[in-house]
Amino acid sequence: MAKGVLAAGALTLGATAFGTATGSAQREQTAVFSNKYYPEASFDVVSPLQTSATVEILQADGEPVPEISQPDEWTGYIIRYDIGDVREAGITTFLFTRGQRLSAGSRGTIGEDASVLSSQLNLLSTSVTEETETETGPQPLEEDEIDAFEEAIRDDDDDPENGGE
């Protein structure tokens, strides 16, 4: 009977571990090297890394680490932090994502919180928020604004100071 309980416990533990692994494989993750982690810092994506370079960086001595068993599921990027007044003098480093894509030239912000992802690779797990560009040019006028503008032009045309009657 003890063997049956032990086997059932192992089966339950195995199912739980599998369920956790499956769930975590589908969620978004971001990793940065601990010595290049600047919480809440903005950055520019300089360029994506080739998959082969990402895989090589995310391995130790050519072998996957337990925390990142499939490094080819990750996408690597070269980023430059925007710290201080001069963007060109920012710190350049790598950032890795799984389940999230960034574009070259896009901007983002590193998360405030981090935890150790792999002590062997000196990687922290954090979050990243990609910043969306906002319209800085003129915004289209609403219909009522167009009507008011056209009416103002007609009124100016009728004004004798503007050559009207």
JSON list of C-alpha atoms in Angstrom, two decimals:
[
{"chain": "A", "resi": 1, "resn": "MET", "atom": "CA", "xyz": [0.00, 0.00, 0.00]},
{"chain": "A", "resi": 2, "resn": "ALA", "atom": "CA", "xyz": [2.87, 2.39, 0.78]},
{"chain": "A", "resi": 3, "resn": "LYS", "atom": "CA", "xyz": [4.26, 1.83, -2.73]},
{"chain": "A", "resi": 4, "resn": "GLY", "atom": "CA", "xyz": [0.84, 2.71, -4.22]},
{"chain": "A", "resi": 5, "resn": "VAL", "atom": "CA", "xyz": [0.65, 5.97, -2.24]},
{"chain": "A", "resi": 6, "resn": "LEU", "atom": "CA", "xyz": [4.24, 6.82, -3.17]},
{"chain": "A", "resi": 7, "resn": "ALA", "atom": "CA", "xyz": [3.57, 6.10, -6.87]},
{"chain": "A", "resi": 8, "resn": "ALA", "atom": "CA", "xyz": [0.37, 8.17, -6.81]},
{"chain": "A", "resi": 9, "resn": "GLY", "atom": "CA", "xyz": [2.26, 11.04, -5.17]},
{"chain": "A", "resi": 10, "resn": "ALA", "atom": "CA", "xyz": [5.00, 10.85, -7.81]},
{"chain": "A", "resi": 11, "resn": "LEU", "atom": "CA", "xyz": [2.39, 10.79, -10.57]},
{"chain": "A", "resi": 12, "resn": "THR", "atom": "CA", "xyz": [0.65, 13.85, -9.08]},
{"chain": "A", "resi": 13, "resn": "LEU", "atom": "CA", "xyz": [3.98, 15.66, -8.67]},
{"chain": "A", "resi": 14, "resn": "GLY", "atom": "CA", "xyz": [4.92, 14.82, -12.24]},
{"chain": "A", "resi": 15, "resn": "ALA", "atom": "CA", "xyz": [1.58, 16.09, -13.58]},
{"chain": "A", "resi": 16, "resn": "THR", "atom": "CA", "xyz": [1.92, 19.29, -11.58]},
{"chain": "A", "resi": 17, "resn": "ALA", "atom": "CA", "xyz": [5.43, 19.92, -12.80]},
{"chain": "A", "resi": 18, "resn": "PHE", "atom": "CA", "xyz": [4.36, 19.28, -16.40]},
{"chain": "A", "resi": 19, "resn": "GLY", "atom": "CA", "xyz": [1.38, 21.61, -16.06]},
{"chain": "A", "resi": 20, "resn": "THR", "atom": "CA", "xyz": [3.59, 24.35, -14.64]},
{"chain": "A", "resi": 21, "resn": "ALA", "atom": "CA", "xyz": [6.17, 23.93, -17.37]},
{"chain": "A", "resi": 22, "resn": "THR", "atom": "CA", "xyz": [3.52, 24.09, -20.07]},
{"chain": "A", "resi": 23, "resn": "GLY", "atom": "CA", "xyz": [1.96, 27.21, -18.56]},
{"chain": "A", "resi": 24, "resn": "SER", "atom": "CA", "xyz": [5.27, 29.00, -18.16]},
{"chain": "A", "resi": 25, "resn": "ALA", "atom": "CA", "xyz": [6.38, 28.14, -21.70]},
{"chain": "A", "resi": 26, "resn": "GLN", "atom": "CA", "xyz": [3.44, 30.12, -23.05]},
{"chain": "A", "resi": 27, "resn": "ARG", "atom": "CA", "xyz": [3.83, 33.31, -21.02]},
{"chain": "A", "resi": 28, "resn": "GLU", "atom": "CA", "xyz": [5.93, 36.29, -21.95]},
{"chain": "A", "resi": 29, "resn": "GLN", "atom": "CA", "xyz": [9.36, 36.58, -20.36]},
{"chain": "A", "resi": 30, "resn": "THR", "atom": "CA", "xyz": [12.13, 39.14, -20.51]},
{"chain": "A", "resi": 31, "resn": "ALA", "atom": "CA", "xyz": [15.72, 38.65, -19.36]},
{"chain": "A", "resi": 32, "resn": "VAL", "atom": "CA", "xyz": [18.67, 41.00, -18.92]},
{"chain": "A", "resi": 33, "resn": "PHE", "atom": "CA", "xyz": [22.12, 40.55, -17.48]},
{"chain": "A", "resi": 34, "resn": "SER", "atom": "CA", "xyz": [22.15, 41.53, -13.81]},
{"chain": "A", "resi": 35, "resn": "ASN", "atom": "CA", "xyz": [25.05, 43.96, -14.23]},
{"chain": "A", "resi": 36, "resn": "LYS", "atom": "CA", "xyz": [23.09, 45.78, -16.95]},
{"chain": "A", "resi": 37, "resn": "TYR", "atom": "CA", "xyz": [19.71, 45.94, -15.18]},
{"chain": "A", "resi": 38, "resn": "TYR", "atom": "CA", "xyz": [18.45, 49.49, -14.73]},
{"chain": "A", "resi": 39, "resn": "PRO", "atom": "CA", "xyz": [14.91, 49.39, -13.30]},
{"chain": "A", "resi": 40, "resn": "GLU", "atom": "CA", "xyz": [12.40, 51.68, -15.01]},
{"chain": "A", "resi": 41, "resn": "ALA", "atom": "CA", "xyz": [15.01, 52.88, -17.53]},
{"chain": "A", "resi": 42, "resn": "SER", "atom": "CA", "xyz": [13.96, 53.62, -21.10]},
{"chain": "A", "resi": 43, "resn": "PHE", "atom": "CA", "xyz": [15.84, 52.02, -23.96]},
{"chain": "A", "resi": 44, "resn": "ASP", "atom": "CA", "xyz": [15.98, 51.96, -27.74]},
{"chain": "A", "resi": 45, "resn": "VAL", "atom": "CA", "xyz": [16.08, 48.68, -29.66]},
{"chain": "A", "resi": 46, "resn": "VAL", "atom": "CA", "xyz": [19.18, 48.96, -31.84]},
{"chain": "A", "resi": 47, "resn": "SER", "atom": "CA", "xyz": [18.85, 45.64, -33.63]},
{"chain": "A", "resi": 48, "resn": "PRO", "atom": "CA", "xyz": [17.62, 42.08, -33.18]},
{"chain": "A", "resi": 49, "resn": "LEU", "atom": "CA", "xyz": [20.28, 39.40, -32.75]},
{"chain": "A", "resi": 50, "resn": "GLN", "atom": "CA", "xyz": [20.56, 36.44, -35.07]},
{"chain": "A", "resi": 51, "resn": "THR", "atom": "CA", "xyz": [19.00, 33.32, -33.57]},
{"chain": "A", "resi": 52, "resn": "SER", "atom": "CA", "xyz": [22.36, 31.54, -33.52]},
{"chain": "A", "resi": 53, "resn": "ALA", "atom": "CA", "xyz": [23.93, 34.37, -31.49]},
{"chain": "A", "resi": 54, "resn": "THR", "atom": "CA", "xyz": [21.01, 34.34, -29.04]},
{"chain": "A", "resi": 55, "resn": "VAL", "atom": "CA", "xyz": [21.28, 30.58, -28.57]},
{"chain": "A", "resi": 56, "resn": "GLU", "atom": "CA", "xyz": [25.04, 30.81, -28.00]},
{"chain": "A", "resi": 57, "resn": "ILE", "atom": "CA", "xyz": [24.68, 33.60, -25.41]},
{"chain": "A", "resi": 58, "resn": "LEU", "atom": "CA", "xyz": [21.92, 31.75, -23.53]},
{"chain": "A", "resi": 59, "resn": "GLN", "atom": "CA", "xyz": [24.03, 28.62, -23.03]},
{"chain": "A", "resi": 60, "resn": "ALA", "atom": "CA", "xyz": [26.83, 27.82, -20.61]},
{"chain": "A", "resi": 61, "resn": "ASP", "atom": "CA", "xyz": [29.82, 26.07, -22.15]},
{"chain": "A", "resi": 62, "resn": "GLY", "atom": "CA", "xyz": [27.73, 25.20, -25.21]},
{"chain": "A", "resi": 63, "resn": "GLU", "atom": "CA", "xyz": [25.02, 23.49, -23.17]},
{"chain": "A", "resi": 64, "resn": "PRO", "atom": "CA", "xyz": [21.55, 24.77, -22.21]},
{"chain": "A", "resi": 65, "resn": "VAL", "atom": "CA", "xyz": [21.04, 25.73, -18.58]},
{"chain": "A", "resi": 66, "resn": "PRO", "atom": "CA", "xyz": [18.07, 24.19, -16.73]},
{"chain": "A", "resi": 67, "resn": "GLU", "atom": "CA", "xyz": [16.19, 27.51, -16.51]},
{"chain": "A", "resi": 68, "resn": "ILE", "atom": "CA", "xyz": [16.46, 28.08, -20.28]},
{"chain": "A", "resi": 69, "resn": "SER", "atom": "CA", "xyz": [16.26, 24.58, -21.68]},
{"chain": "A", "resi": 70, "resn": "GLN", "atom": "CA", "xyz": [15.32, 25.80, -25.18]},
{"chain": "A", "resi": 71, "resn": "PRO", "atom": "CA", "xyz": [17.26, 28.98, -25.91]},
{"chain": "A", "resi": 72, "resn": "ASP", "atom": "CA", "xyz": [15.98, 28.98, -29.52]},
{"chain": "A", "resi": 73, "resn": "GLU", "atom": "CA", "xyz": [12.56, 30.00, -28.12]},
{"chain": "A", "resi": 74, "resn": "TRP", "atom": "CA", "xyz": [14.08, 33.33, -27.09]},
{"chain": "A", "resi": 75, "resn": "THR", "atom": "CA", "xyz": [14.72, 36.40, -29.25]},
{"chain": "A", "resi": 76, "resn": "GLY", "atom": "CA", "xyz": [17.77, 38.52, -28.50]},
{"chain": "A", "resi": 77, "resn": "TYR", "atom": "CA", "xyz": [18.13, 42.25, -29.04]},
{"chain": "A", "resi": 78, "resn": "ILE", "atom": "CA", "xyz": [20.86, 44.84, -28.78]},
{"chain": "A", "resi": 79, "resn": "ILE", "atom": "CA", "xyz": [19.46, 47.72, -26.76]},
{"chain": "A", "resi": 80, "resn": "ARG", "atom": "CA", "xyz": [20.81, 51.10, -25.72]},
{"chain": "A", "resi": 81, "resn": "TYR", "atom": "CA", "xyz": [19.59, 52.57, -22.45]},
{"chain": "A", "resi": 82, "resn": "ASP", "atom": "CA", "xyz": [18.46, 56.18, -22.51]},
{"chain": "A", "resi": 83, "resn": "ILE", "atom": "CA", "xyz": [20.01, 57.24, -19.20]},
{"chain": "A", "resi": 84, "resn": "GLY", "atom": "CA", "xyz": [20.83, 60.88, -18.69]},
{"chain": "A", "resi": 85, "resn": "ASP", "atom": "CA", "xyz": [20.68, 63.69, -21.20]},
{"chain": "A", "resi": 86, "resn": "VAL", "atom": "CA", "xyz": [22.64, 62.22, -24.12]},
{"chain": "A", "resi": 87, "resn": "ARG", "atom": "CA", "xyz": [21.14, 59.18, -25.82]},
{"chain": "A", "resi": 88, "resn": "GLU", "atom": "CA", "xyz": [24.30, 58.36, -27.78]},
{"chain": "A", "resi": 89, "resn": "ALA", "atom": "CA", "xyz": [26.24, 57.94, -24.52]},
{"chain": "A", "resi": 90, "resn": "GLY", "atom": "CA", "xyz": [23.77, 55.34, -23.24]},
{"chain": "A", "resi": 91, "resn": "ILE", "atom": "CA", "xyz": [24.77, 51.88, -22.09]},
{"chain": "A", "resi": 92, "resn": "THR", "atom": "CA", "xyz": [24.48, 49.22, -24.79]},
{"chain": "A", "resi": 93, "resn": "THR", "atom": "CA", "xyz": [23.66, 45.64, -23.81]},
{"chain": "A", "resi": 94, "resn": "PHE", "atom": "CA", "xyz": [21.52, 42.61, -24.66]},
{"chain": "A", "resi": 95, "resn": "LEU", "atom": "CA", "xyz": [17.87, 41.98, -23.83]},
{"chain": "A", "resi": 96, "resn": "PHE", "atom": "CA", "xyz": [16.10, 38.66, -24.41]},
{"chain": "A", "resi": 97, "resn": "THR", "atom": "CA", "xyz": [12.37, 38.01, -24.79]},
{"chain": "A", "resi": 98, "resn": "ARG", "atom": "CA", "xyz": [10.21, 34.95, -25.10]},
{"chain": "A", "resi": 99, "resn": "GLY", "atom": "CA", "xyz": [6.65, 35.41, -26.31]},
{"chain": "A", "resi": 100, "resn": "GLN", "atom": "CA", "xyz": [7.11, 39.10, -27.11]},
{"chain": "A", "resi": 101, "resn": "ARG", "atom": "CA", "xyz": [8.61, 40.74, -30.20]},
{"chain": "A", "resi": 102, "resn": "LEU", "atom": "CA", "xyz": [10.26, 44.15, -30.34]},
{"chain": "A", "resi": 103, "resn": "SER", "atom": "CA", "xyz": [11.12, 46.08, -33.48]},
{"chain": "A", "resi": 104, "resn": "ALA", "atom": "CA", "xyz": [14.40, 47.73, -34.38]},
{"chain": "A", "resi": 105, "resn": "GLY", "atom": "CA", "xyz": [14.02, 51.43, -33.64]},
{"chain": "A", "resi": 106, "resn": "SER", "atom": "CA", "xyz": [11.25, 50.92, -31.09]},
{"chain": "A", "resi": 107, "resn": "ARG", "atom": "CA", "xyz": [11.47, 52.19, -27.53]},
{"chain": "A", "resi": 108, "resn": "GLY", "atom": "CA", "xyz": [10.71, 50.40, -24.31]},
{"chain": "A", "resi": 109, "resn": "THR", "atom": "CA", "xyz": [11.00, 50.56, -20.54]},
{"chain": "A", "resi": 110, "resn": "ILE", "atom": "CA", "xyz": [12.56, 47.93, -18.28]},
{"chain": "A", "resi": 111, "resn": "GLY", "atom": "CA", "xyz": [10.37, 46.72, -15.42]},
{"chain": "A", "resi": 112, "resn": "GLU", "atom": "CA", "xyz": [10.76, 47.89, -11.84]},
{"chain": "A", "resi": 113, "resn": "ASP", "atom": "CA", "xyz": [10.95, 44.38, -10.35]},
{"chain": "A", "resi": 114, "resn": "ALA", "atom": "CA", "xyz": [13.30, 41.54, -11.20]},
{"chain": "A", "resi": 115, "resn": "SER", "atom": "CA", "xyz": [14.16, 38.07, -9.98]},
{"chain": "A", "resi": 116, "resn": "VAL", "atom": "CA", "xyz": [17.01, 35.68, -10.72]},
{"chain": "A", "resi": 117, "resn": "LEU", "atom": "CA", "xyz": [16.31, 33.67, -13.86]},
{"chain": "A", "resi": 118, "resn": "SER", "atom": "CA", "xyz": [19.70, 31.96, -14.15]},
{"chain": "A", "resi": 119, "resn": "SER", "atom": "CA", "xyz": [22.54, 32.44, -11.70]},
{"chain": "A", "resi": 120, "resn": "GLN", "atom": "CA", "xyz": [24.77, 30.43, -14.02]},
{"chain": "A", "resi": 121, "resn": "LEU", "atom": "CA", "xyz": [24.25, 32.97, -16.84]},
{"chain": "A", "resi": 122, "resn": "ASN", "atom": "CA", "xyz": [23.88, 35.97, -14.50]},
{"chain": "A", "resi": 123, "resn": "LEU", "atom": "CA", "xyz": [20.41, 36.69, -15.95]},
{"chain": "A", "resi": 124, "resn": "LEU", "atom": "CA", "xyz": [17.47, 38.41, -14.29]},
{"chain": "A", "resi": 125, "resn": "SER", "atom": "CA", "xyz": [13.85, 37.96, -15.25]},
{"chain": "A", "resi": 126, "resn": "THR", "atom": "CA", "xyz": [11.93, 41.23, -15.48]},
{"chain": "A", "resi": 127, "resn": "SER", "atom": "CA", "xyz": [9.27, 42.82, -17.63]},
{"chain": "A", "resi": 128, "resn": "VAL", "atom": "CA", "xyz": [9.44, 45.23, -20.52]},
{"chain": "A", "resi": 129, "resn": "THR", "atom": "CA", "xyz": [6.87, 47.65, -21.82]},
{"chain": "A", "resi": 130, "resn": "GLU", "atom": "CA", "xyz": [7.15, 48.71, -25.43]},
{"chain": "A", "resi": 131, "resn": "GLU", "atom": "CA", "xyz": [6.38, 52.39, -25.78]},
{"chain": "A", "resi": 132, "resn": "THR", "atom": "CA", "xyz": [4.02, 53.37, -28.54]},
{"chain": "A", "resi": 133, "resn": "GLU", "atom": "CA", "xyz": [4.73, 56.47, -30.52]},
{"chain": "A", "resi": 134, "resn": "THR", "atom": "CA", "xyz": [2.25, 59.27, -30.05]},
{"chain": "A", "resi": 135, "resn": "GLU", "atom": "CA", "xyz": [1.12, 61.66, -32.73]},
{"chain": "A", "resi": 136, "resn": "THR", "atom": "CA", "xyz": [3.11, 64.86, -32.43]},
{"chain": "A", "resi": 137, "resn": "GLY", "atom": "CA", "xyz": [1.86, 66.47, -35.63]},
{"chain": "A", "resi": 138, "resn": "PRO", "atom": "CA", "xyz": [-1.44, 68.20, -36.21]},
{"chain": "A", "resi": 139, "resn": "GLN", "atom": "CA", "xyz": [-4.48, 66.15, -35.35]},
{"chain": "A", "resi": 140, "resn": "PRO", "atom": "CA", "xyz": [-7.41, 65.93, -37.79]},
{"chain": "A", "resi": 141, "resn": "LEU", "atom": "CA", "xyz": [-10.17, 68.40, -37.05]},
{"chain": "A", "resi": 142, "resn": "GLU", "atom": "CA", "xyz": [-13.56, 67.21, -35.88]},
{"chain": "A", "resi": 143, "resn": "GLU", "atom": "CA", "xyz": [-16.56, 68.01, -38.11]},
{"chain": "A", "resi": 144, "resn": "ASP", "atom": "CA", "xyz": [-17.83, 70.79, -35.82]},
{"chain": "A", "resi": 145, "resn": "GLU", "atom": "CA", "xyz": [-14.35, 72.32, -35.75]},
{"chain": "A", "resi": 146, "resn": "ILE", "atom": "CA", "xyz": [-14.27, 72.33, -39.55]},
{"chain": "A", "resi": 147, "resn": "ASP", "atom": "CA", "xyz": [-17.68, 74.02, -39.66]},
{"chain": "A", "resi": 148, "resn": "ALA", "atom": "CA", "xyz": [-16.55, 76.67, -37.16]},
{"chain": "A", "resi": 149, "resn": "PHE", "atom": "CA", "xyz": [-13.34, 77.26, -39.12]},
{"chain": "A", "resi": 150, "resn": "GLU", "atom": "CA", "xyz": [-15.24, 77.65, -42.42]},
{"chain": "A", "resi": 151, "resn": "GLU", "atom": "CA", "xyz": [-17.70, 80.05, -40.76]},
{"chain": "A", "resi": 152, "resn": "ALA", "atom": "CA", "xyz": [-14.83, 82.13, -39.41]},
{"chain": "A", "resi": 153, "resn": "ILE", "atom": "CA", "xyz": [-13.36, 82.34, -42.92]},
{"chain": "A", "resi": 154, "resn": "ARG", "atom": "CA", "xyz": [-16.75, 83.47, -44.34]},
{"chain": "A", "resi": 155, "resn": "ASP", "atom": "CA", "xyz": [-17.05, 86.08, -41.58]},
{"chain": "A", "resi": 156, "resn": "ASP", "atom": "CA", "xyz": [-13.55, 87.38, -42.41]},
{"chain": "A", "resi": 157, "resn": "ASP", "atom": "CA", "xyz": [-14.52, 87.61, -46.09]},
{"chain": "A", "resi": 158, "resn": "ASP", "atom": "CA", "xyz": [-17.46, 89.85, -45.12]},
{"chain": "A", "resi": 159, "resn": "ASP", "atom": "CA", "xyz": [-15.27, 92.11, -42.93]},
{"chain": "A", "resi": 160, "resn": "PRO", "atom": "CA", "xyz": [-14.42, 95.40, -44.74]},
{"chain": "A", "resi": 161, "resn": "GLU", "atom": "CA", "xyz": [-10.96, 95.43, -43.13]},
{"chain": "A", "resi": 162, "resn": "ASN", "atom": "CA", "xyz": [-10.20, 92.16, -44.95]},
{"chain": "A", "resi": 163, "resn": "GLY", "atom": "CA", "xyz": [-11.39, 93.43, -48.33]},
{"chain": "A", "resi": 164, "resn": "GLY", "atom": "CA", "xyz": [-14.96, 92.24, -47.83]},
{"chain": "A", "resi": 165, "resn": "GLU", "atom": "CA", "xyz": [-18.15, 94.24, -48.06]}
]
